[in-house]
mmCIF file of C-alpha atoms and ligand atoms in Angstrom:
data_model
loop_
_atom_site.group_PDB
_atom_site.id
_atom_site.type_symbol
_atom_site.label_atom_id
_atom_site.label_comp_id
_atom_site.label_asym_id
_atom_site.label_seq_id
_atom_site.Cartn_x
_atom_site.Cartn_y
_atom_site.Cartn_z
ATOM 1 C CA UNK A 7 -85.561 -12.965 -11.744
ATOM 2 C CA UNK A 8 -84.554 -11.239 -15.129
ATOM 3 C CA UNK A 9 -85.668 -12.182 -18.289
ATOM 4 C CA UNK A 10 -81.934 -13.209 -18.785
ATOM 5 C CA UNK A 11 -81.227 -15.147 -15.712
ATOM 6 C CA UNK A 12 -82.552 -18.214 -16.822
ATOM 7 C CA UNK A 13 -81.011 -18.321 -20.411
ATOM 8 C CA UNK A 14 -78.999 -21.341 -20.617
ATOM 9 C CA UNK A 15 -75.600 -19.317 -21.705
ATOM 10 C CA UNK A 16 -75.674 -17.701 -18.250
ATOM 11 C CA UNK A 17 -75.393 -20.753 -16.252
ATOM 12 C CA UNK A 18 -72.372 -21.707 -18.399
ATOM 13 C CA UNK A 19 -70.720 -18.694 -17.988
ATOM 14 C CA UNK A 20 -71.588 -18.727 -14.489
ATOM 15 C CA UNK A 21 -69.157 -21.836 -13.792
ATOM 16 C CA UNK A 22 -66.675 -20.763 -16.854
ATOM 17 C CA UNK A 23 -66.494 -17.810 -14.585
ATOM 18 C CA UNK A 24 -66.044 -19.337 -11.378
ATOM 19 C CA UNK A 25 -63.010 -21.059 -13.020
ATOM 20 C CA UNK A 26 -61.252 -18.157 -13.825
ATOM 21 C CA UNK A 27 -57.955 -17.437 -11.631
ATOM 22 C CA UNK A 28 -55.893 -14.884 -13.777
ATOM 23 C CA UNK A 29 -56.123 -11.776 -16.740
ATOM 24 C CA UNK A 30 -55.253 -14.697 -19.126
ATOM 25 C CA UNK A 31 -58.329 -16.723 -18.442
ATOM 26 C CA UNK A 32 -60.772 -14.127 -18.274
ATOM 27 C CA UNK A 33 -59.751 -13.205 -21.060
ATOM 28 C CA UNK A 34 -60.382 -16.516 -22.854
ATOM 29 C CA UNK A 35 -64.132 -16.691 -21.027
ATOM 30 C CA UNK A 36 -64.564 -13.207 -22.923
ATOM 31 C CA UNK A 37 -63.801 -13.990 -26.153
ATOM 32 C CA UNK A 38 -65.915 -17.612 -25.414
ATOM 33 C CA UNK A 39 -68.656 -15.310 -25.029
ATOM 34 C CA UNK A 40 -68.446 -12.237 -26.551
ATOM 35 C CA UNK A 41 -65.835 -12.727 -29.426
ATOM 36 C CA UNK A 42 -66.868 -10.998 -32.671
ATOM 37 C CA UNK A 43 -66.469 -13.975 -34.729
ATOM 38 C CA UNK A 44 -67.417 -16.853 -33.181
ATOM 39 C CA UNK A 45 -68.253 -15.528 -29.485
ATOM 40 C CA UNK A 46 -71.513 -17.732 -28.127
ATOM 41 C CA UNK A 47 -73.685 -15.138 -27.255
ATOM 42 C CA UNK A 48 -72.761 -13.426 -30.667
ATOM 43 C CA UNK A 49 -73.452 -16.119 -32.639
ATOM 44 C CA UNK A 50 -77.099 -16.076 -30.782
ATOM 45 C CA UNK A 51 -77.728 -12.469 -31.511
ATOM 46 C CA UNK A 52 -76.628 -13.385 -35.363
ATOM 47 C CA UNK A 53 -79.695 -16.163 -35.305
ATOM 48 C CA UNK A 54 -82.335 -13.646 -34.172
ATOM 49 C CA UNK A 55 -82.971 -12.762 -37.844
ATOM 50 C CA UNK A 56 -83.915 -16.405 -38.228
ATOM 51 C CA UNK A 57 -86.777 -15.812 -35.723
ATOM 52 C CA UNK A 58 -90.449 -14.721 -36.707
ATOM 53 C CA UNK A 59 -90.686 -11.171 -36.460
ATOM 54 C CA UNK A 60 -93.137 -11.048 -33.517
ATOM 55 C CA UNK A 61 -90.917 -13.120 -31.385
ATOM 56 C CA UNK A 62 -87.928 -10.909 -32.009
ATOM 57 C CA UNK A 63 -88.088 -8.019 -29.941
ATOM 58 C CA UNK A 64 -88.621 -10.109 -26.567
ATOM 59 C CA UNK A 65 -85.682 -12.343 -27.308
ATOM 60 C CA UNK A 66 -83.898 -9.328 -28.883
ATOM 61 C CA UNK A 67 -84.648 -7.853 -25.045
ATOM 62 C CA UNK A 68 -83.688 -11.084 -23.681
ATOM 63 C CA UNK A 69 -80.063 -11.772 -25.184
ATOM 64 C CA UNK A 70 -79.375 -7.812 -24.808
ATOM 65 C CA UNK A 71 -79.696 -8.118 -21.056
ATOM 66 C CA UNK A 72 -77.799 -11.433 -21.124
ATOM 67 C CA UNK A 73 -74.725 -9.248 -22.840
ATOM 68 C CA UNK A 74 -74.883 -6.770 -20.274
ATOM 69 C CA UNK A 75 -74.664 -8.966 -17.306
ATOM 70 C CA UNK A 76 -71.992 -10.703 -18.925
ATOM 71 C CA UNK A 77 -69.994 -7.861 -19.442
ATOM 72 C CA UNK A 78 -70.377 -6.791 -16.399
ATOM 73 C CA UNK A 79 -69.522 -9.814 -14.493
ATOM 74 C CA UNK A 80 -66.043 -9.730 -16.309
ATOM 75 C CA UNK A 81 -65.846 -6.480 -15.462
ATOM 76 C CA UNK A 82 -66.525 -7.219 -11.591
ATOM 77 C CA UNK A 83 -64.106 -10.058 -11.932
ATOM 78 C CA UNK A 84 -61.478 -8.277 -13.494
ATOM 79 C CA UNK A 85 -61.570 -5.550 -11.361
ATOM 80 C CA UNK A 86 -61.037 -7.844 -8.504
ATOM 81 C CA UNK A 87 -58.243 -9.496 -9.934
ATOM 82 C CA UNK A 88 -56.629 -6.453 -10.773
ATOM 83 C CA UNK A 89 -56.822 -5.292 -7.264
ATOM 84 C CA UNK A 90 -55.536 -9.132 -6.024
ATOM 85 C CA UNK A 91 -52.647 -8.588 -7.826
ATOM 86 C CA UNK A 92 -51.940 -5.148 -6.334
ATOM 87 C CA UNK A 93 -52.207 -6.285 -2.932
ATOM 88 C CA UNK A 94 -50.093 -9.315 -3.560
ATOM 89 C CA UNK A 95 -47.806 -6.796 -4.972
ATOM 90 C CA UNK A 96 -47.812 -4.734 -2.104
ATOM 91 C CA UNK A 97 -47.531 -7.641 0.229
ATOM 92 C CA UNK A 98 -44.571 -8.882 -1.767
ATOM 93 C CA UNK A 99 -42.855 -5.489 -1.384
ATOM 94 C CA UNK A 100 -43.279 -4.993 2.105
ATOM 95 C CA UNK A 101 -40.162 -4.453 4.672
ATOM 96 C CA UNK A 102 -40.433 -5.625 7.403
ATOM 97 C CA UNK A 103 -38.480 -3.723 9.541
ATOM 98 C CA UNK A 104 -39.133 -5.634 12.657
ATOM 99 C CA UNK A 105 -37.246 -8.156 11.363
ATOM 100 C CA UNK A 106 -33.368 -8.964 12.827
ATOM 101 C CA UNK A 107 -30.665 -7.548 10.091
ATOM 102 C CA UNK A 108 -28.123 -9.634 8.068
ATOM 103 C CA UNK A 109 -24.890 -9.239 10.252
ATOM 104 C CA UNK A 110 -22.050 -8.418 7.954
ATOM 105 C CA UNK A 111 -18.538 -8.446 9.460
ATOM 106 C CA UNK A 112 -17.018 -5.261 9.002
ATOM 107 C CA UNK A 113 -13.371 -4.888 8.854
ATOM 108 C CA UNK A 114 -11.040 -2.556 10.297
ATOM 109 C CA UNK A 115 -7.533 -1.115 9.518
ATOM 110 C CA UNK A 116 -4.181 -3.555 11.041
ATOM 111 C CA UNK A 117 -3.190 -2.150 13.947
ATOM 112 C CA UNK A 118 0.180 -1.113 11.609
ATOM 113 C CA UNK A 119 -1.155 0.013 9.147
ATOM 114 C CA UNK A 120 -3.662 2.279 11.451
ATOM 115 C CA UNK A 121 -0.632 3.654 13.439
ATOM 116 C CA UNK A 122 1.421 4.479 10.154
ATOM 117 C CA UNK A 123 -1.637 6.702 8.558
ATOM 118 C CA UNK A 124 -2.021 8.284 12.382
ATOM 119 C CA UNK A 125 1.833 9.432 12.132
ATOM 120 C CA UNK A 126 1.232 10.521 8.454
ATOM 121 C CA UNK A 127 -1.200 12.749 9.559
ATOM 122 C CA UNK A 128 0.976 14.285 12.269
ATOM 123 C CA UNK A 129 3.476 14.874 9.641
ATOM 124 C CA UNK A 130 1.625 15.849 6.859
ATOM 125 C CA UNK A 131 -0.297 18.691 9.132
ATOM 126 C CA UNK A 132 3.275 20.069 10.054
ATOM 127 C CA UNK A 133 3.919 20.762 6.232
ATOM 128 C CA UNK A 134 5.671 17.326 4.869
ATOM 129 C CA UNK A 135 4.315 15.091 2.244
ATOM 130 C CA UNK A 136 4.015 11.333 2.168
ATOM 131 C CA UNK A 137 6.145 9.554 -0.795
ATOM 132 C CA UNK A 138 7.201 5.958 -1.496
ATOM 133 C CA UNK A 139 10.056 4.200 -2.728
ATOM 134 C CA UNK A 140 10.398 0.491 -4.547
ATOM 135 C CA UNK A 141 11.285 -2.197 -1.353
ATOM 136 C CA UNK A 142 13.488 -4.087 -4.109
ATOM 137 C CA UNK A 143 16.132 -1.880 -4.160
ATOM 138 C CA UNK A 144 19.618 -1.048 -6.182
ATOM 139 C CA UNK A 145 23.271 -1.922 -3.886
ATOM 140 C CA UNK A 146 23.313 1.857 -5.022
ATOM 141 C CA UNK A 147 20.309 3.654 -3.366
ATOM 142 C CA UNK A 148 20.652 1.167 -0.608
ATOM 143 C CA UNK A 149 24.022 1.793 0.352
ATOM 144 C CA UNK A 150 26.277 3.283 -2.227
ATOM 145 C CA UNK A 151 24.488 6.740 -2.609
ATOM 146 C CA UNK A 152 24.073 6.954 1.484
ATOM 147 C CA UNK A 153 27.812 6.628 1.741
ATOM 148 C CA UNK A 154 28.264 2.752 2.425
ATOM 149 C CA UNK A 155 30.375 1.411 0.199
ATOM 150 C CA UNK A 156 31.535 -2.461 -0.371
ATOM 151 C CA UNK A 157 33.455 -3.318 2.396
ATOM 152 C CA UNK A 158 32.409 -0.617 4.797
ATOM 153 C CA UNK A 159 31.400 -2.399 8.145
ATOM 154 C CA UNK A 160 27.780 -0.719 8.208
ATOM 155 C CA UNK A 161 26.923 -3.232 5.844
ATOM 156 C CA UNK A 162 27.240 -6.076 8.408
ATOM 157 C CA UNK A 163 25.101 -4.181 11.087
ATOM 158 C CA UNK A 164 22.252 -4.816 8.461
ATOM 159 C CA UNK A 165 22.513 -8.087 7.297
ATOM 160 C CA UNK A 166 20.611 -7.780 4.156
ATOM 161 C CA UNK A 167 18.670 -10.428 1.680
ATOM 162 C CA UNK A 168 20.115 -10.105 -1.735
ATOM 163 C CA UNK A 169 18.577 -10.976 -4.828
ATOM 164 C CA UNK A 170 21.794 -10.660 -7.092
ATOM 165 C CA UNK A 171 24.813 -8.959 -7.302
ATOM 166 C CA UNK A 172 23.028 -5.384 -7.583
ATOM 167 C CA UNK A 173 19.342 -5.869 -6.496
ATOM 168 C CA UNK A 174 18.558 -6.569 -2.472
ATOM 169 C CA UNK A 175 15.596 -6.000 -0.626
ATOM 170 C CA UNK A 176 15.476 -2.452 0.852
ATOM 171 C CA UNK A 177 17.503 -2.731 4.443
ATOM 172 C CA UNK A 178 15.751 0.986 5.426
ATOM 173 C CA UNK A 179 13.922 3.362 3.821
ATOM 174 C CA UNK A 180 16.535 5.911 3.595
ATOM 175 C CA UNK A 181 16.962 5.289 0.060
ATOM 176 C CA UNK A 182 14.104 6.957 -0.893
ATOM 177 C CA UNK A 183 16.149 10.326 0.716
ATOM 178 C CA UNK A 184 18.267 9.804 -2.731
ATOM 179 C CA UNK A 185 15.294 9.172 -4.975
ATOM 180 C CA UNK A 186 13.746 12.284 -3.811
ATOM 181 C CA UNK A 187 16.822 14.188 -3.883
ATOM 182 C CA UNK A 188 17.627 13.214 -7.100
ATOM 183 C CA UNK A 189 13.914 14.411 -8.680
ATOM 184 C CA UNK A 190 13.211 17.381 -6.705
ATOM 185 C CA UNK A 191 15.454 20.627 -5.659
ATOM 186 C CA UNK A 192 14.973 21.945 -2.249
ATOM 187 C CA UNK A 193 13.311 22.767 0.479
ATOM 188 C CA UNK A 194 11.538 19.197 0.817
ATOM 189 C CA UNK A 195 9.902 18.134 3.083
ATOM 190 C CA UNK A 196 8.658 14.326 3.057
ATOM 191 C CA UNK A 197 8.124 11.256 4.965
ATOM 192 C CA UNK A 198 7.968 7.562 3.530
ATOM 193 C CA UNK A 199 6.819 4.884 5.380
ATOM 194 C CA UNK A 200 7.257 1.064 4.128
ATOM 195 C CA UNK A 201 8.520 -1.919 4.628
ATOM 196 C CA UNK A 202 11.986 -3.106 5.279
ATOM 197 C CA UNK A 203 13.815 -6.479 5.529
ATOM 198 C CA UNK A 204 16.510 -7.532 7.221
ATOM 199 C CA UNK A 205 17.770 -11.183 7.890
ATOM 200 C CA UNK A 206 17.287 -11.486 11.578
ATOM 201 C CA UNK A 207 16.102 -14.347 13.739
ATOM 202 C CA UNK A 208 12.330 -13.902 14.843
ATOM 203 C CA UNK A 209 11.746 -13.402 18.580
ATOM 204 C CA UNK A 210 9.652 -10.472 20.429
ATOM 205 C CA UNK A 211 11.191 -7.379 19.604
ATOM 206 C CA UNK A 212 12.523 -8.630 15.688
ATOM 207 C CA UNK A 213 11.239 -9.508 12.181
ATOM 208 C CA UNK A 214 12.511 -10.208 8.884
ATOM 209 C CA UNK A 215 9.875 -7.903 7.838
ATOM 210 C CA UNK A 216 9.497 -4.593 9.593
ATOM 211 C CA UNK A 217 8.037 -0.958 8.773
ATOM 212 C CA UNK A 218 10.076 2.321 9.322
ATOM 213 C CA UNK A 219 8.929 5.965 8.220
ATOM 214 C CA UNK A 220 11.938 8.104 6.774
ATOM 215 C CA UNK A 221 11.720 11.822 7.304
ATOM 216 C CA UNK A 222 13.485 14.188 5.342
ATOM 217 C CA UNK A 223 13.693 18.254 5.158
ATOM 218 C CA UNK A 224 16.405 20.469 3.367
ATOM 219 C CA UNK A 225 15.849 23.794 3.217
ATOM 220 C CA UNK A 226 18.085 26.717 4.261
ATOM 221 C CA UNK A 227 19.365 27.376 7.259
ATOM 222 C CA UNK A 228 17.609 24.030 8.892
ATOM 223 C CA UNK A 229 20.017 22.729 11.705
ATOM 224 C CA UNK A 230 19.550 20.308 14.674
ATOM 225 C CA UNK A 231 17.037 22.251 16.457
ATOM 226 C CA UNK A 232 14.977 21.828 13.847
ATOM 227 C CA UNK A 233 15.470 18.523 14.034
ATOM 228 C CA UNK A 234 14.454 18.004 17.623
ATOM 229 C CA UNK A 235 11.697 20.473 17.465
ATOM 230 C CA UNK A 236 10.250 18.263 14.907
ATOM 231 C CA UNK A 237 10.484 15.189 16.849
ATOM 232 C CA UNK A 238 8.908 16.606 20.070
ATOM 233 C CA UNK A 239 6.173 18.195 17.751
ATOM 234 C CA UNK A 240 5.702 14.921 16.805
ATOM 235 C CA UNK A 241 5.639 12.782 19.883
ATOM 236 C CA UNK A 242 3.588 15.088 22.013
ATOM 237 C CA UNK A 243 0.907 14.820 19.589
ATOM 238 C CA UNK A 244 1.367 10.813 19.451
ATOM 239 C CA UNK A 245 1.850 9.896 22.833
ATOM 240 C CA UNK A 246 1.007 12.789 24.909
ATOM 241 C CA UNK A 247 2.286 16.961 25.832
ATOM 242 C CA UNK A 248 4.239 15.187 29.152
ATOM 243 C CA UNK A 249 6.500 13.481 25.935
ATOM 244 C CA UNK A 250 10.228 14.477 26.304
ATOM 245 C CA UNK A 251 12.574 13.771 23.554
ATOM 246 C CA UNK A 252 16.556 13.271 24.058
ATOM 247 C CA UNK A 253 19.504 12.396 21.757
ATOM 248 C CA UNK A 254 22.917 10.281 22.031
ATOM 249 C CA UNK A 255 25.617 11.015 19.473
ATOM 250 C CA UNK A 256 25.734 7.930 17.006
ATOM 251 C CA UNK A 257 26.943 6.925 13.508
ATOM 252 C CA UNK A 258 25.090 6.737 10.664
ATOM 253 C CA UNK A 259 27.425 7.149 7.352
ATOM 254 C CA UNK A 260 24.795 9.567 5.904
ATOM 255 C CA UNK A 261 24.636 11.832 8.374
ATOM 256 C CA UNK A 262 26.558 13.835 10.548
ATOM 257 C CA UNK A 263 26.088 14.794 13.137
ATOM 258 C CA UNK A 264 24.497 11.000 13.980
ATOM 259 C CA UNK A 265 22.117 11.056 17.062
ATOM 260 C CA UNK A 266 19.888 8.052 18.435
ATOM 261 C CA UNK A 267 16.826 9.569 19.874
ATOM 262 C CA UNK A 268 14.725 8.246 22.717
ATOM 263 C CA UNK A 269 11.559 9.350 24.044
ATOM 264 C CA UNK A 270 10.496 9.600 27.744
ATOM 265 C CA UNK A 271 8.829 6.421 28.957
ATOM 266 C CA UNK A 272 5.089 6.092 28.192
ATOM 267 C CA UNK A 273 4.625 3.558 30.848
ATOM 268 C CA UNK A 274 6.694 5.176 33.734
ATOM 269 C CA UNK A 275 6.523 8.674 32.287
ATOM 270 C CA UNK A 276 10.193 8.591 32.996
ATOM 271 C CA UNK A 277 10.734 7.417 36.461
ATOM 272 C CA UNK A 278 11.482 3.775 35.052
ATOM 273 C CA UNK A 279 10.027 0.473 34.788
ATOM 274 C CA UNK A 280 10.041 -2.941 33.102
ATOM 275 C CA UNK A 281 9.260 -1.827 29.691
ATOM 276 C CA UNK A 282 12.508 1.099 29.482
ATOM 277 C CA UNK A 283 14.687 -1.196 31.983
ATOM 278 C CA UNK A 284 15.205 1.587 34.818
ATOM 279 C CA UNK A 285 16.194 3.633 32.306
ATOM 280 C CA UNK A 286 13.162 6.079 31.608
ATOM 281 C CA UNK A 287 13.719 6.286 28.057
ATOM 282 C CA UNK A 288 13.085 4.205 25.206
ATOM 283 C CA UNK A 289 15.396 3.945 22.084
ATOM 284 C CA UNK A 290 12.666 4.800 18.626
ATOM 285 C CA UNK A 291 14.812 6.293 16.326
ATOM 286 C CA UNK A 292 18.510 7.223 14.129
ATOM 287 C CA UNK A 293 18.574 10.816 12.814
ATOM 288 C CA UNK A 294 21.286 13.460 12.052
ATOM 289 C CA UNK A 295 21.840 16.278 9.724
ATOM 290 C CA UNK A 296 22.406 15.183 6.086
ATOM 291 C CA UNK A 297 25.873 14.404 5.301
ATOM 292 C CA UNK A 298 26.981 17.034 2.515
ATOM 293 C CA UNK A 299 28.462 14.443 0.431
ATOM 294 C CA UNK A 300 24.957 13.320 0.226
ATOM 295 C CA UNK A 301 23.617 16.726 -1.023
ATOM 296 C CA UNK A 302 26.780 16.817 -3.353
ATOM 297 C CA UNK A 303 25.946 13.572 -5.146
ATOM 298 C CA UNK A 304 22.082 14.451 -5.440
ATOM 299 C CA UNK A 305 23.542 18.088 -7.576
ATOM 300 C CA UNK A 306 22.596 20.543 -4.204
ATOM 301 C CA UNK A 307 24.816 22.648 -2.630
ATOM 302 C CA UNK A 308 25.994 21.746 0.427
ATOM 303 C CA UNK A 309 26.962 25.534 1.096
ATOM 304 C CA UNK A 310 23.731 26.871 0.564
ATOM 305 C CA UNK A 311 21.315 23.950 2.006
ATOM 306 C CA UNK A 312 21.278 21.713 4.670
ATOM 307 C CA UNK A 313 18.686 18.918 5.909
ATOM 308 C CA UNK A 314 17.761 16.661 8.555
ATOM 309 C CA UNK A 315 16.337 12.964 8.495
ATOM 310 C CA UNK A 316 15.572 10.373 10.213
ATOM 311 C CA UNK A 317 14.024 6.827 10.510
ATOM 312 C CA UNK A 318 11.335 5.953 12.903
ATOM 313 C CA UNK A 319 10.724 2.336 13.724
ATOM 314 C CA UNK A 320 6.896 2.099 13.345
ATOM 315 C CA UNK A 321 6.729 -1.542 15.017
ATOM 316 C CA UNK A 322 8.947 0.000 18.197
ATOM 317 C CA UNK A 323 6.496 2.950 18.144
ATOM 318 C CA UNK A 324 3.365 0.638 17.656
ATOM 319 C CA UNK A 325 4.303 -2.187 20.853
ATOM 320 C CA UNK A 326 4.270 1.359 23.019
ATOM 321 C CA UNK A 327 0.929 3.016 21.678
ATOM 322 C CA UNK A 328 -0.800 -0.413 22.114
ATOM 323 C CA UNK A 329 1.284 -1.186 24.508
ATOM 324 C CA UNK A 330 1.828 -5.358 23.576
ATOM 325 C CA UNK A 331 5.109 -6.776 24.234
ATOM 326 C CA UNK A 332 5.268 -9.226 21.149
ATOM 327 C CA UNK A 333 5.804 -7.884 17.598
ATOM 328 C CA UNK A 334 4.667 -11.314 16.683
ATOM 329 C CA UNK A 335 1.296 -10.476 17.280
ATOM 330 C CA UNK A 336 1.626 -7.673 14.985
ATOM 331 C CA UNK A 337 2.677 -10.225 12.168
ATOM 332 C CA UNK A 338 0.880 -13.344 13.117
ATOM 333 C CA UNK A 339 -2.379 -12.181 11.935
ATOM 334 C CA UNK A 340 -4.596 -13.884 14.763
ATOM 335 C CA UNK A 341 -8.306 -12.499 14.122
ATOM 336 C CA UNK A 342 -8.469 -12.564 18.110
ATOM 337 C CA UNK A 343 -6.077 -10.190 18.276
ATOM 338 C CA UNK A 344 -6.521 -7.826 15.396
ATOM 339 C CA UNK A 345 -9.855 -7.248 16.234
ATOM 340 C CA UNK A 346 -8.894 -5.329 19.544
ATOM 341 C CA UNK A 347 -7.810 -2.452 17.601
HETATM 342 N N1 LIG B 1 18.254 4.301 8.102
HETATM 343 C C1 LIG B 1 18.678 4.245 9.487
HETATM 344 C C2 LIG B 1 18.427 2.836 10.016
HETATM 345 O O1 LIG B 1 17.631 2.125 9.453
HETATM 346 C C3 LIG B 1 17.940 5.228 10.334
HETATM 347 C C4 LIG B 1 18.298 6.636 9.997
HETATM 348 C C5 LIG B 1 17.508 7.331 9.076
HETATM 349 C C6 LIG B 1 19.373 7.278 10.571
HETATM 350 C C7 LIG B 1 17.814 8.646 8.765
HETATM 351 C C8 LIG B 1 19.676 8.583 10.287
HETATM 352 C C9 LIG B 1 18.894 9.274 9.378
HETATM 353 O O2 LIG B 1 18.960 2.433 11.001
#
């Protein structure tokens, strides 16, 4: 045993040792000890002037060896907490990567709304660009401009929700033909998709609230091949090359010549079902070639430009591509269903 292992201050540090659990308490066992002040084994070293000189240099030797075992028993211990701490720290940090993930429910795109950017991006590819126009709309855009006047019995095929005398809720989007006229000089060449209203008794195949995309070029020299070239552009990359596109004459006040257009079957590929009724074809559309007392009002001349449009039911085209026979669904919002898409 060492001449210091039996001084009484070792034992007590001994067990103040033992006691020590963090850097804050070792450091108070230090300063017990060693403290320049008032630190035990300090104050011991202070009295060995007191002793008679031939008994110094033994318990000089003595205390001197006690100091360095102290020191470096709090050096031991603090090295071991130091490393403690890391390997709590490390143990703290540690992924583990075995364990099963948080499941987070990820969202997708309504079936709609998917659809409408999938026939943007047809469109936008063949040259057009995507606008918008307000759904609270002027009597004027609404009707006036696209030469329905008060009184004039297209008003009464779309019975319409009127806020006052002036303001209505967009019946079609084909007001937005006159808000683009009206800001840009030909050629243009846009779509804008949105939402319409018109006051009609729910069932499966109608809604208060439905979507159509407008289409709209003027250019010169653009006539009704254009037209049809567009739509079968169009459809072939939406539902298929096999897609065949036809036209009946029909009326629309703002354009002329008026045409409905079908498209062939996507069920029956033509040769008739349930869906088309026998027929082959199923109605999607209104088009014609801008009426020139459109171009007139909008400040182009009729002479020197000419345009197509037309208005695409996106709900129509949606029951096909998915190929559901409620637009209900579409509006009901059942999680059940969405999520198919
Ligand atoms: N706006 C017409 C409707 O809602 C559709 C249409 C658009 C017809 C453009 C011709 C040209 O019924």
């Amino acid at each position: 045993m060492s001449v210091a292992a039996d001084h009484p201050l070792w034992e007590r540090f001994q067990s103040d040792l033992r006691s020590v659990d963090s850097l804050g308490s070792l450091s108070e066992v230090r300063d017990k000890y060693l403290s320049r002040q008032r630190g035990l084994l300090t104050l011991e070293l202070k009295e060995l002037g007191r002793l008679p000189r031939e008994e110094r240099p033994a318990a000089g030797q003595r205390l001197n060896q006690l100091r360095q075992r102290v020191e470096s028993a709090l050096g031991e211990r603090l090295e071991r907490l130091q490393s403690d701490e890391r390997s709590r720290k490390i143990q703290r940090e540690t992924v583990d990567v075995t364990m099963p993930g948080h499941h987070w429910p990820l969202g997708t795109l309504h079936p709609l709304r998917r659809l409408q950017e999938e026939m943007e991006g047809i469109f936008l590819r063949m040259g057009f660009e995507v606008v918008t126009g307000p759904e609270i709309e002027t009597d004027y855009y609404n009707f006036e401009a696209l030469n329905i006047p008060r009184g004039h019995p297209a008003r009464d095929d779309q019975d319409t929700f009127y806020l006052n005398d002036s303001l209505l809720l967009r019946t079609h989007t084909s007001p937005v033909q006159i808000r683009t006229l009206e800001k840009r000089q030909p050629p243009v060449r846009m779509i804008s998709p949105g939402r319409v209203f018109r006051r009609d008794a729910v069932d499966a195949t109608h809604s208060p609230m439905f979507h159509q995309m407008e289409a709209l070029a003027v250019d010169e020299g653009i006539g009704m091949g254009h037209l049809k070239g567009t739509l079968e552009a169009f459809f072939r990359q939406l539902f298929g090359e096999g897609t065949h596109v036809r036209f009946r004459p029909s009326f629309f006040p703002f354009v002329e010549p008026g045409a409905e257009a079908d498209v062939s079957c996507i069920f029956c590929s033509g040769s008739g079902c349930r869906i088309c009724k026998g027929t082959g074809w199923i109605e999607v559309l209104g088009a014609g070639m801008v009426h020139p007392e459109i171009l007139k009002r909008v400040g182009c001349d009729p002479d020197r430009w000419t345009g197509f449009a037309f208005g695409i039911g996106i709900d129509r085209i949606a029951l096909l591509r998915y190929q559901v026979d409620d637009l209900r669904l579409f509006f009901e919002n059942d999680i059940r269903f969405l999520r198919q898409f």
